[in-house]
mmCIF file of N, CA and C in Angstrom:
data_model
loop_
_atom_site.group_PDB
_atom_site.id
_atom_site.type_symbol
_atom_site.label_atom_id
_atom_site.label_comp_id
_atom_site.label_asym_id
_atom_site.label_seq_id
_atom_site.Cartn_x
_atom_site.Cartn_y
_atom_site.Cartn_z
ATOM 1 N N UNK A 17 159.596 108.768 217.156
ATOM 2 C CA UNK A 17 160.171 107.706 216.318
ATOM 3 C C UNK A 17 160.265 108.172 214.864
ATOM 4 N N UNK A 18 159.577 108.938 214.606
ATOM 5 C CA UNK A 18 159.763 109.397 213.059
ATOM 6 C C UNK A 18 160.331 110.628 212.819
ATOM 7 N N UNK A 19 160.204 111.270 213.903
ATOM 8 C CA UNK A 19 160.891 112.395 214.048
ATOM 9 C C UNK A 19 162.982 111.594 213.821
ATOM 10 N N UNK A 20 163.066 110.696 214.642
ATOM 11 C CA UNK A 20 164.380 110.242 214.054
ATOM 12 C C UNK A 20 164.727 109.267 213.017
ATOM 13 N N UNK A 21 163.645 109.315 212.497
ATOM 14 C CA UNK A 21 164.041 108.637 210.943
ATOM 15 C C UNK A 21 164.566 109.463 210.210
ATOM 16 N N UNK A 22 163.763 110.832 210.329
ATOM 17 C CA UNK A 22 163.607 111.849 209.553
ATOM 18 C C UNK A 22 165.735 112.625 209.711
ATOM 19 N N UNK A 23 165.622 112.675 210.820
ATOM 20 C CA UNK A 23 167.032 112.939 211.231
ATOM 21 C C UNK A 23 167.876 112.280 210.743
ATOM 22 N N UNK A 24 167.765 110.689 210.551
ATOM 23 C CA UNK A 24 168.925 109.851 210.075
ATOM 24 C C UNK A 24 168.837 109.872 208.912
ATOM 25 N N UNK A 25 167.538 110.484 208.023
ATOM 26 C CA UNK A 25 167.909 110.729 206.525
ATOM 27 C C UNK A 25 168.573 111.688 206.383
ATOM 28 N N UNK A 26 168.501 112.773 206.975
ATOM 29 C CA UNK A 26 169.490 114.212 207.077
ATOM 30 C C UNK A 26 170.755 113.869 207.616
ATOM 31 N N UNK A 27 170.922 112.808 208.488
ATOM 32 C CA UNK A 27 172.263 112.535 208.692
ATOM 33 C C UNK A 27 173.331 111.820 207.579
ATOM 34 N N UNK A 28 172.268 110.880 206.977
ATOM 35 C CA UNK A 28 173.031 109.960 205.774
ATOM 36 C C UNK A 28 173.070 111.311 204.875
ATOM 37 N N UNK A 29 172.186 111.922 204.623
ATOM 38 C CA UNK A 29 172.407 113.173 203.393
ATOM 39 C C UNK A 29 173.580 113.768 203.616
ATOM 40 N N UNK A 30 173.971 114.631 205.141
ATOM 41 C CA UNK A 30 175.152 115.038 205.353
ATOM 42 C C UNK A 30 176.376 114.427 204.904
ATOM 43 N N UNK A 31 176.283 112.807 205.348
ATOM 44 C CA UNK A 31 177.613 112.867 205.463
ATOM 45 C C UNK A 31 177.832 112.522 203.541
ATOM 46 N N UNK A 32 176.919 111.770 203.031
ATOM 47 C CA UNK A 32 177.238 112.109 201.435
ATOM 48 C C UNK A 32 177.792 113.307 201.141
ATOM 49 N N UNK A 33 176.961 114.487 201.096
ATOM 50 C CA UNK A 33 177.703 115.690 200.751
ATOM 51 C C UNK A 33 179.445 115.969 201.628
ATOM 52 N N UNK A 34 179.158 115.468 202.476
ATOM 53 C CA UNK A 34 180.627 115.628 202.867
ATOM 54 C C UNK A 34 181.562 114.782 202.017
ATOM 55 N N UNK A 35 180.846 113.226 201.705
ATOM 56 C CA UNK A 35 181.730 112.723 200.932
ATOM 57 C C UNK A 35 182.188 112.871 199.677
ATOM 58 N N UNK A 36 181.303 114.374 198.820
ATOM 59 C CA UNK A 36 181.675 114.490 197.771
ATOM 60 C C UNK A 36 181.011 114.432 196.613
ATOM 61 N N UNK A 37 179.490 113.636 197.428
ATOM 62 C CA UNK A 37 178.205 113.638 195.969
ATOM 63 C C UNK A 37 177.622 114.860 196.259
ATOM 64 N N UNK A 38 177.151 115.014 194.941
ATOM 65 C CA UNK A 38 176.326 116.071 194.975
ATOM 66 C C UNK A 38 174.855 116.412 194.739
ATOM 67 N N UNK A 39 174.354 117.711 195.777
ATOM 68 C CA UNK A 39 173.268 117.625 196.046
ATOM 69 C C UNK A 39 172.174 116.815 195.474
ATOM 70 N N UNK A 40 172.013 117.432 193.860
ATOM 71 C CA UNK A 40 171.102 116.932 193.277
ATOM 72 C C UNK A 40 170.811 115.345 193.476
ATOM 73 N N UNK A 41 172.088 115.138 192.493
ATOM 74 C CA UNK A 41 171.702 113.464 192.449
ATOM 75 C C UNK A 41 171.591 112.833 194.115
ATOM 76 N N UNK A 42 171.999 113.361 194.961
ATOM 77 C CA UNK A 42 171.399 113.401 196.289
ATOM 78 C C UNK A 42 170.096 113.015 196.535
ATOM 79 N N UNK A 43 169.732 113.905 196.258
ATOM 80 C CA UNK A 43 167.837 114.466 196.504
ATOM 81 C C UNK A 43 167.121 113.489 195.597
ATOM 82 N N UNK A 44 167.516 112.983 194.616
ATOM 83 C CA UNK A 44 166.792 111.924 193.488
ATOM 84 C C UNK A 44 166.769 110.710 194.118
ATOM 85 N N UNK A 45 167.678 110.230 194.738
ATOM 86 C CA UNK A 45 168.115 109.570 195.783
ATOM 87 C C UNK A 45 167.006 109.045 196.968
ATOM 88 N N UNK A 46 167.114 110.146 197.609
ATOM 89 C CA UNK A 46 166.047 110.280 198.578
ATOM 90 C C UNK A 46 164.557 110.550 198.561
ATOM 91 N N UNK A 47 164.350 110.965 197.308
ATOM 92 C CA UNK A 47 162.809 111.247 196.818
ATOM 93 C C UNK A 47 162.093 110.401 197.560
ATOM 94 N N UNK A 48 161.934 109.077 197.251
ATOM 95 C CA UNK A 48 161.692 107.319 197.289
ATOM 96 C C UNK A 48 161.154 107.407 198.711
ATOM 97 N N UNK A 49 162.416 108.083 199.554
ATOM 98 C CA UNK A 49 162.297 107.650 200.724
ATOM 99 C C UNK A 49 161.280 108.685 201.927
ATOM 100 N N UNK A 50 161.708 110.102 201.276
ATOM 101 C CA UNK A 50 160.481 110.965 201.351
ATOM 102 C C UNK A 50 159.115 110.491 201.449
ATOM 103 N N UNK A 51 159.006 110.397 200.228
ATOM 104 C CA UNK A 51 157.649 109.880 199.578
ATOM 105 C C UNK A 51 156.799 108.717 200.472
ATOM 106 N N UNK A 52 157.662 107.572 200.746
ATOM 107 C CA UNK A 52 157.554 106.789 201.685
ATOM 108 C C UNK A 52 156.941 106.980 203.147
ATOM 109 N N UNK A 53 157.709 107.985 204.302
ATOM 110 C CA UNK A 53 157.182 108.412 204.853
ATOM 111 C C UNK A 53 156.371 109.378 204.917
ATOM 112 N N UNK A 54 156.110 110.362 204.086
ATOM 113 C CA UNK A 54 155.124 111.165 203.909
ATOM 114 C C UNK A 54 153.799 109.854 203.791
ATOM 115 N N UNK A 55 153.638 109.014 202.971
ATOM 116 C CA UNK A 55 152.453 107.998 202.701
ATOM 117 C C UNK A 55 152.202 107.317 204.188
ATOM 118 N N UNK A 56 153.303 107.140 204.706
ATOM 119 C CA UNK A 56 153.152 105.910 205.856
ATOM 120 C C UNK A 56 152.268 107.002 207.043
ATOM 121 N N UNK A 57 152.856 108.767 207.229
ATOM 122 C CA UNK A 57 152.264 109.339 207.598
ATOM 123 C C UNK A 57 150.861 109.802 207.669
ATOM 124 N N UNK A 58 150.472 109.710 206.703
ATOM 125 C CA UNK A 58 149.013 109.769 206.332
ATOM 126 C C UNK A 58 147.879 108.379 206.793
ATOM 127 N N UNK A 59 148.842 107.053 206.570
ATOM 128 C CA UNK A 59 148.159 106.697 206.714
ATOM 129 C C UNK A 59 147.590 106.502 208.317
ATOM 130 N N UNK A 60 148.536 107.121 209.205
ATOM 131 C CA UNK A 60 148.571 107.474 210.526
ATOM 132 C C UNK A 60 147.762 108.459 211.095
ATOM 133 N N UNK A 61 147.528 108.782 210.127
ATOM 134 C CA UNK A 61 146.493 109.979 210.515
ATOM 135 C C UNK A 61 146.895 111.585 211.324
ATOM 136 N N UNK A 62 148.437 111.497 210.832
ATOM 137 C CA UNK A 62 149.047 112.962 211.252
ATOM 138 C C UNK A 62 149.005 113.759 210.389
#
């Protein structure tokens, strides 16, 4: 299950860059959401 979260953030990332944004402000973007599951992970004990 997190394994395809993780995928559908790489999928929404893709298709942005396809649409034309770019990386960076990309990745600033997604920090938030990183961050998020990395915490929720821990508190899981993986």
């Amino acid at each position: 299950m997190k394994n395809s979260r993780v995928f559908y953030i790489l999928d929404v990332f893709q298709r942005r860059e396809n649409a034309g944004f770019a990386i960076p402000e990309a990745m600033f973007e997604f920090l938030p959401l990183v961050w998020a599951i990395q915490l929720e992970m821990s508190f899981s004990g993986e």
